[in-house]
Amino acid sequence: MADPMKIRASVMGDKVVVKVLMAHEMETGQRKDSAGKTVPAWFIQNVIATHNGKTVLSAQWGPAVSKNPFLEFRFSGGKAGEKVVVTWTDNKGDKRSDEATIS
Amino acid sequence: MFRFINLILLSVLVSAVNAQAQGKYPGIGRAATPAEIKAWDIDVRPDFTGLPPGSGSVAKGQLVWEAKCASCHGTFGESNEVFTPIVGGTTADDIKAGRVKALQEPMARTTFMKVSSISTLWDYVNRAMPWNAPKSLSTDEVYASLAYMLNLANIVPADFVLSEKTMGDVQARLPNRNGKVKYEGLWNIRGKGDVQNVACMRDCKIEIGLASVLPDFAQGTHGNLAEQQRHIGPARGIDTGKRVQVPANSATVSLTKSGGEAMLNLARDGNCTACHQIDKRLLGPSFQEIAAKYKADNGAESRLSEKVKTGGSGVWGAIPMPPSALRDEDIRALVRWILSGAPER
């Protein structure tokens, strides 16, 4: 399984700011290895963030996103102590879910 | 070098003017004033001697971190490909034991894996960070940024406030607090060393073989080593200057400060040369590479001046250039000089 995400969620004014660092190769499918063989595409396709069970962010990604992607977003209605859960699924069907407590 | 000699001359003149008889060493300088000693004496010891009172929360630390540290060290202290990560590699068990288990494996080490006294980090950030503007943080900002790093490393909770009073609590939870070994010969000047240097009296090796050499491609990386050694007496250090490609006319330094030389000095004073060289890539692109890239670009001068002023990344790679504190007209002159190929004269 992939390495855990790093997530920080903190209240800033009337919003919760969430920063996420994901560990993923994000292969574009365009690169060739030293033997000249194409390295198969392998990238995160879907990202979903939920707060109290409600989806606050849903994204469809493609191979143009960099290796180890960094994502920052904000949403309203969150309070300190509550949890934010971020989940990604990649094109091989691998999945990873991590959570952070809002501070 | 000539600037250095000028400096010496200048200080000789100044001390000649100041040459009043001064206690033990008449004619040699003057006693440092208490204010000068206070400004210089900023070290913080493991027993917290020298630690100024102040405080900073994790939340405030996050703001300081994002504004002043994250561009180099990453939002999560994970750092980019150049700097070593600050956070990572420690576990809750390490915090209990005071000894980081991962150190036993041959892996890259993070700051929190190694550090055994929290005072070291406080002192280091206070005197050396941010790298491009050392000693610019307030005492509270040092506490706050450290609190943020400690929270990233799961050593303190998100509502923690670090202060001179809570530094001890942090020390008691530092993952590698018991990791320091005090080898006698290194730690104690009177201690017995672990090397016994006995002169060879019999069957001694006569011929000395070359064990390693600096590879060709690395020869010029730090300029000519021989020239940087002592200037009096036999020079040590091999001549690494020959294999460096410098423009032919820069071999000698002229006494008069021509345009190029003045610009080079400005680039040194403005700290640009910490990351840039004229013809070689360091952290940032070489000045010549920059000139080549924007050769046919009329708008480059103002665009690049703005970028040097505000900092930025993404054109040459992921490593960011921090904002420069130089005056606008100096930045502009530097960029014009860089775009003209950064001639040394």
XYZ file of C-alpha atoms in Angstrom:
448
model
C 0.000 0.000 0.000
C 1.076 3.556 -0.674
C 2.675 5.685 2.033
C 0.307 7.771 4.165
C -0.682 11.270 3.112
C 0.365 14.226 5.199
C -2.658 16.348 5.988
C -2.995 19.595 7.934
C -6.367 21.210 8.442
C -6.669 24.454 10.349
C -9.314 27.077 10.904
C -8.352 30.366 9.261
C -11.024 33.024 9.661
C -14.393 31.525 8.668
C -12.884 28.735 6.564
C -10.949 25.547 7.112
C -7.723 25.426 5.108
C -6.637 21.907 4.212
C -3.180 21.060 2.897
C -2.409 17.592 1.655
C 0.827 16.005 0.490
C 0.303 12.657 -1.236
C 2.984 10.073 -1.918
C 2.493 8.798 -5.461
C 4.688 8.180 -8.505
C 2.246 9.845 -10.951
C 3.704 8.240 -14.080
C 2.457 9.950 -17.202
C 2.727 6.956 -19.507
C 4.919 9.069 -21.813
C 8.296 8.295 -20.264
C 10.672 5.580 -21.423
C 12.993 3.664 -19.116
C 16.712 3.182 -19.784
C 15.927 0.136 -21.945
C 13.663 2.250 -24.153
C 10.460 0.646 -22.910
C 7.491 2.889 -22.161
C 6.837 3.200 -18.433
C 3.129 2.469 -18.026
C 0.861 5.264 -16.849
C 0.107 5.185 -13.130
C -1.584 8.161 -11.595
C -4.230 9.284 -9.127
C -7.596 9.579 -10.851
C -10.015 10.567 -8.137
C -9.623 12.609 -4.986
C -12.438 13.015 -2.499
C -12.375 14.965 0.753
C -15.154 14.640 3.300
C -16.018 16.506 6.468
C -18.589 14.948 8.832
C -19.449 12.486 6.077
C -20.222 15.252 3.592
C -18.106 15.629 0.470
C -16.347 19.007 0.470
C -14.059 18.351 -2.482
C -14.207 15.957 -5.391
C -11.598 16.051 -8.138
C -10.763 14.102 -11.271
C -7.057 14.118 -11.951
C -4.992 13.086 -14.949
C -1.359 12.231 -15.679
C -0.375 15.913 -15.908
C -0.311 16.229 -12.114
C 3.215 16.054 -10.679
C 4.805 13.300 -8.637
C 3.952 13.467 -4.914
C 1.138 15.973 -5.456
C 0.461 18.817 -3.056
C -3.175 19.921 -2.773
C -4.569 22.888 -0.884
C -8.259 23.762 -0.626
C -10.643 25.492 1.766
C -14.219 24.881 2.794
C -16.759 26.506 5.153
C -18.522 25.073 8.139
C -15.704 23.156 9.810
C -14.750 23.504 13.481
C -11.629 22.673 15.459
C -11.668 19.076 16.707
C -13.690 17.733 13.766
C -12.189 15.424 11.203
C -11.370 15.769 7.525
C -10.885 12.586 5.512
C -9.054 12.574 2.178
C -9.188 9.579 -0.164
C -7.518 8.999 -3.503
C -7.927 6.213 -6.035
C -5.422 5.631 -8.831
C -5.809 4.147 -12.314
C -4.649 0.736 -11.040
C -7.445 0.734 -8.501
C -5.100 1.303 -5.561
C -6.682 3.420 -2.855
C -5.526 5.336 0.168
C -7.492 7.169 2.834
C -6.125 9.337 5.644
C -7.656 11.729 8.113
C -6.657 14.798 10.080
C -8.188 16.647 12.994
C -8.973 20.293 12.363
C -6.881 22.560 14.604
C 40.845 39.269 -2.337
C 41.555 42.941 -2.957
C 38.485 43.867 -1.034
C 39.845 41.802 1.790
C 43.195 43.613 1.720
C 41.379 46.929 1.644
C 39.490 45.854 4.706
C 42.659 45.005 6.549
C 44.209 48.332 5.584
C 41.109 50.097 6.708
C 41.063 48.375 10.062
C 44.767 49.076 10.556
C 44.020 52.760 9.977
C 41.057 52.699 12.291
C 42.947 51.017 15.072
C 45.828 53.431 14.613
C 43.387 56.241 15.242
C 41.992 54.423 18.230
C 45.368 53.567 19.583
C 44.954 54.603 23.144
C 46.790 52.570 25.689
C 44.323 49.815 26.554
C 45.011 47.689 29.598
C 46.994 44.584 28.805
C 47.418 45.060 25.068
C 48.182 48.711 24.423
C 47.509 49.821 20.878
C 45.585 46.719 19.931
C 41.939 47.542 19.418
C 39.731 48.418 22.363
C 37.737 46.476 24.873
C 34.372 45.309 23.532
C 31.488 47.241 25.061
C 28.882 45.369 27.124
C 26.321 46.094 24.350
C 28.608 44.559 21.730
C 29.148 41.461 23.853
C 25.421 41.146 24.462
C 24.625 41.335 20.753
C 27.231 38.710 19.984
C 26.554 36.343 22.875
C 23.345 34.678 21.699
C 24.065 30.997 22.194
C 21.529 28.814 23.975
C 22.896 25.893 25.966
C 21.358 22.466 26.570
C 20.543 23.568 30.147
C 18.716 26.569 28.568
C 21.269 29.123 29.744
C 20.928 32.026 27.333
C 17.357 31.172 26.284
C 15.407 34.441 26.095
C 11.845 34.446 27.469
C 9.068 34.407 24.891
C 6.442 32.131 23.439
C 4.787 30.951 20.253
C 1.891 28.624 19.478
C 1.734 25.924 16.826
C -0.956 27.943 15.008
C 1.184 31.090 14.880
C 4.134 28.907 13.910
C 2.228 27.622 10.900
C 1.845 31.206 9.653
C 5.551 31.972 10.193
C 6.490 28.686 8.579
C 4.380 29.220 5.510
C 5.614 32.773 5.033
C 9.307 32.268 5.753
C 10.329 28.631 5.769
C 8.057 26.486 3.584
C 9.552 27.712 0.308
C 12.707 25.768 1.113
C 11.626 23.188 3.684
C 8.140 22.336 2.340
C 4.786 22.761 4.068
C 5.307 19.523 5.992
C 9.037 19.911 6.627
C 9.529 17.251 3.981
C 11.824 19.550 1.931
C 12.508 19.387 -1.777
C 15.220 17.423 -3.506
C 18.056 19.651 -2.287
C 17.550 20.115 1.427
C 17.382 17.263 3.909
C 13.928 16.804 5.438
C 13.399 18.190 8.920
C 10.511 15.962 9.945
C 10.009 12.220 9.574
C 11.490 8.876 10.596
C 10.466 9.063 14.267
C 7.738 7.052 16.017
C 5.707 7.191 19.228
C 7.934 4.415 20.591
C 11.015 6.543 19.933
C 9.455 9.360 21.939
C 8.987 6.918 24.831
C 12.470 5.466 24.590
C 14.347 8.666 23.775
C 16.259 6.797 21.102
C 15.378 6.738 17.403
C 15.253 3.205 16.107
C 15.485 4.104 12.414
C 19.006 5.470 12.994
C 20.172 1.863 13.065
C 19.235 1.510 9.429
C 21.256 3.010 6.610
C 18.667 5.581 5.569
C 18.572 9.328 5.111
C 18.307 11.120 8.427
C 15.962 13.918 9.302
C 16.610 16.661 11.836
C 14.242 15.188 14.412
C 15.811 11.746 14.063
C 19.180 13.120 15.096
C 18.792 16.080 17.399
C 19.274 15.304 21.097
C 18.792 18.750 22.671
C 15.926 21.021 21.755
C 18.123 24.016 22.644
C 20.232 23.235 19.563
C 17.264 23.714 17.264
C 16.179 26.897 18.992
C 19.682 28.290 18.741
C 20.085 27.196 15.125
C 16.848 28.711 13.881
C 17.553 31.873 15.863
C 21.031 32.390 14.420
C 20.834 30.854 10.960
C 17.296 30.770 9.573
C 15.726 31.754 7.235
C 18.805 30.927 5.213
C 18.470 34.043 3.075
C 17.788 36.368 6.042
C 19.437 34.991 9.190
C 18.703 36.708 12.520
C 15.602 38.360 11.088
C 13.113 36.427 13.252
C 11.737 37.836 16.500
C 12.175 35.699 19.618
C 8.483 34.776 19.529
C 8.743 33.778 15.865
C 11.601 31.426 16.710
C 9.466 29.816 19.443
C 6.468 29.635 17.092
C 8.274 28.097 14.109
C 9.857 25.536 16.422
C 6.434 24.740 17.930
C 5.103 24.109 14.425
C 7.995 21.765 13.577
C 7.451 19.903 16.872
C 3.767 19.475 16.016
C 4.632 18.194 12.529
C 6.883 15.655 14.224
C 4.028 14.583 16.555
C 6.018 15.598 19.608
C 3.507 18.226 20.797
C -0.270 18.577 20.223
C -1.790 21.166 17.868
C -2.787 23.518 20.727
C 0.697 23.565 22.247
C 2.447 26.804 23.132
C 6.228 26.667 23.248
C 7.915 29.046 25.674
C 10.976 29.207 27.895
C 8.824 27.398 30.490
C 7.725 24.519 28.236
C 11.070 23.869 26.519
C 11.909 21.381 29.295
C 8.716 19.389 28.659
C 9.676 19.161 25.000
C 13.203 18.045 25.860
C 11.683 15.187 27.882
C 9.812 14.013 24.743
C 12.515 14.556 22.123
C 12.740 11.278 20.153
C 16.529 11.051 20.212
C 17.216 12.712 23.575
C 19.195 9.702 24.823
C 21.013 9.296 21.559
C 24.093 11.289 22.311
C 27.310 9.462 23.102
C 30.101 11.393 24.709
C 33.341 9.867 23.509
C 36.069 10.783 25.963
C 38.661 12.087 23.556
C 36.200 14.212 21.646
C 34.097 15.524 24.460
C 36.643 16.096 27.172
C 39.884 17.825 26.272
C 41.703 15.895 28.960
C 40.058 12.629 27.962
C 41.975 9.825 26.351
C 41.580 9.678 22.582
C 40.740 6.452 20.788
C 43.659 6.849 18.404
C 47.174 6.100 19.590
C 49.537 7.837 17.283
C 52.777 5.962 17.674
C 55.657 6.902 15.424
C 56.630 4.067 13.114
C 60.071 2.646 13.925
C 60.272 -0.572 11.935
C 59.068 -1.866 8.534
C 57.537 1.492 7.857
C 55.827 2.307 4.617
C 58.203 4.448 2.612
C 56.267 5.205 -0.499
C 53.087 7.053 -0.066
C 50.393 6.133 -2.571
C 47.603 8.345 -3.784
C 44.470 7.006 -2.174
C 41.909 9.208 -3.882
C 41.698 12.108 -6.294
C 39.173 14.770 -7.067
C 37.499 13.650 -10.305
C 37.964 15.928 -13.308
C 34.392 17.120 -13.411
C 34.573 18.258 -9.784
C 37.927 20.006 -10.044
C 36.687 23.537 -10.424
C 33.564 23.282 -8.315
C 35.027 25.435 -5.570
C 37.430 27.460 -7.653
C 41.177 27.021 -7.431
C 41.857 25.339 -4.085
C 45.523 26.252 -4.139
C 44.725 29.948 -4.272
C 42.344 29.723 -1.373
C 44.983 28.326 0.952
C 47.665 30.199 2.793
C 49.248 33.051 0.965
C 52.495 32.912 2.888
C 54.825 29.948 2.892
C 54.414 26.827 0.825
C 50.854 26.597 -0.402
C 48.842 23.553 0.442
C 46.042 22.260 -1.709
C 46.335 21.252 -5.325
C 45.853 23.566 -8.253
C 42.302 22.969 -9.402
C 42.161 26.146 -11.418
C 43.522 24.855 -14.698
C 40.634 22.677 -15.607
C 38.026 25.308 -14.933
C 36.699 27.118 -17.936
C 36.918 30.792 -17.152
C 36.919 33.440 -19.836
C 40.536 34.134 -20.783
C 40.470 37.742 -19.665
C 39.441 36.981 -16.102
C 42.683 35.268 -15.145
C 44.051 38.443 -13.595
C 42.110 40.790 -11.415
C 42.404 44.405 -12.358
C 42.953 47.003 -9.684
C 40.406 49.442 -10.962
C 36.868 48.407 -10.415
C 35.399 48.071 -13.849
C 31.697 47.557 -14.465
C 31.878 43.784 -14.359
C 33.894 43.631 -11.191
C 31.620 46.043 -9.392
C 28.650 43.928 -10.466
C 30.334 40.764 -9.263
C 30.912 42.419 -5.899
C 27.299 43.499 -5.774
C 26.223 39.930 -6.570
C 28.383 38.744 -3.670
C 27.155 41.373 -1.253
C 23.562 40.716 -2.319
C 24.041 37.012 -1.588
C 23.267 36.012 -5.182
C 26.502 34.038 -5.391
C 25.324 31.741 -2.610
C 23.166 30.130 -5.283
C 24.511 31.381 -8.628
C 27.838 31.232 -10.361
C 28.763 32.844 -13.629
C 29.390 29.696 -15.615
C 28.237 26.830 -13.437
C 24.913 25.713 -12.080
C 24.685 25.714 -8.298
C 21.283 25.835 -6.644
C 20.180 28.268 -9.299
C 21.040 28.448 -12.993
C 24.397 29.953 -14.005
C 24.329 33.600 -15.051
C 25.507 32.588 -18.515
C 22.674 30.084 -18.865
C 20.225 32.822 -17.944
C 21.763 35.183 -20.513
C 21.494 32.505 -23.204
C 17.896 31.710 -22.395
C 16.676 35.296 -22.673
C 18.951 36.421 -25.521
C 16.162 37.460 -27.852
C 13.696 38.506 -25.185
C 13.257 42.288 -24.902
C 10.951 42.166 -21.907
C 13.336 39.964 -19.908
C 15.061 42.769 -18.014
C 11.998 44.075 -16.250
C 10.397 40.663 -15.808
C 13.490 39.117 -14.270
C 14.112 42.178 -12.063
C 10.627 41.745 -10.661
C 11.256 38.026 -10.136
C 14.560 38.599 -8.300
C 12.765 41.106 -6.107
C 9.819 38.853 -5.228
C 11.401 35.416 -5.667
C 9.833 32.473 -7.453
C 10.318 29.062 -8.991
C 9.246 26.848 -11.849
C 11.283 28.218 -14.733
C 14.461 26.209 -14.075
C 13.095 23.669 -11.663
C 11.210 23.223 -8.426
C 13.760 24.929 -6.202
C 12.575 28.404 -5.319
C 14.620 31.592 -5.345
C 13.858 33.652 -2.210
C 13.004 37.352 -2.518
C 15.993 39.722 -2.542
C 16.367 42.618 -0.132
C 18.552 44.645 -2.518
C 17.408 48.066 -3.741
C 15.360 48.050 -6.950
C 18.007 49.911 -8.938
C 20.712 47.474 -7.789
C 18.582 44.499 -8.789
C 17.952 46.071 -12.164
C 21.656 46.708 -12.722
C 22.470 43.137 -11.720
C 19.883 41.682 -14.077
C 21.143 43.875 -16.941
C 24.656 42.623 -16.223
C 23.496 38.993 -16.043
C 21.613 39.316 -19.332
C 24.741 40.697 -20.970
C 26.493 37.443 -20.098
C 27.862 38.507 -16.683
C 31.274 39.678 -17.916
C 33.790 39.744 -15.071
C 35.238 43.056 -16.268
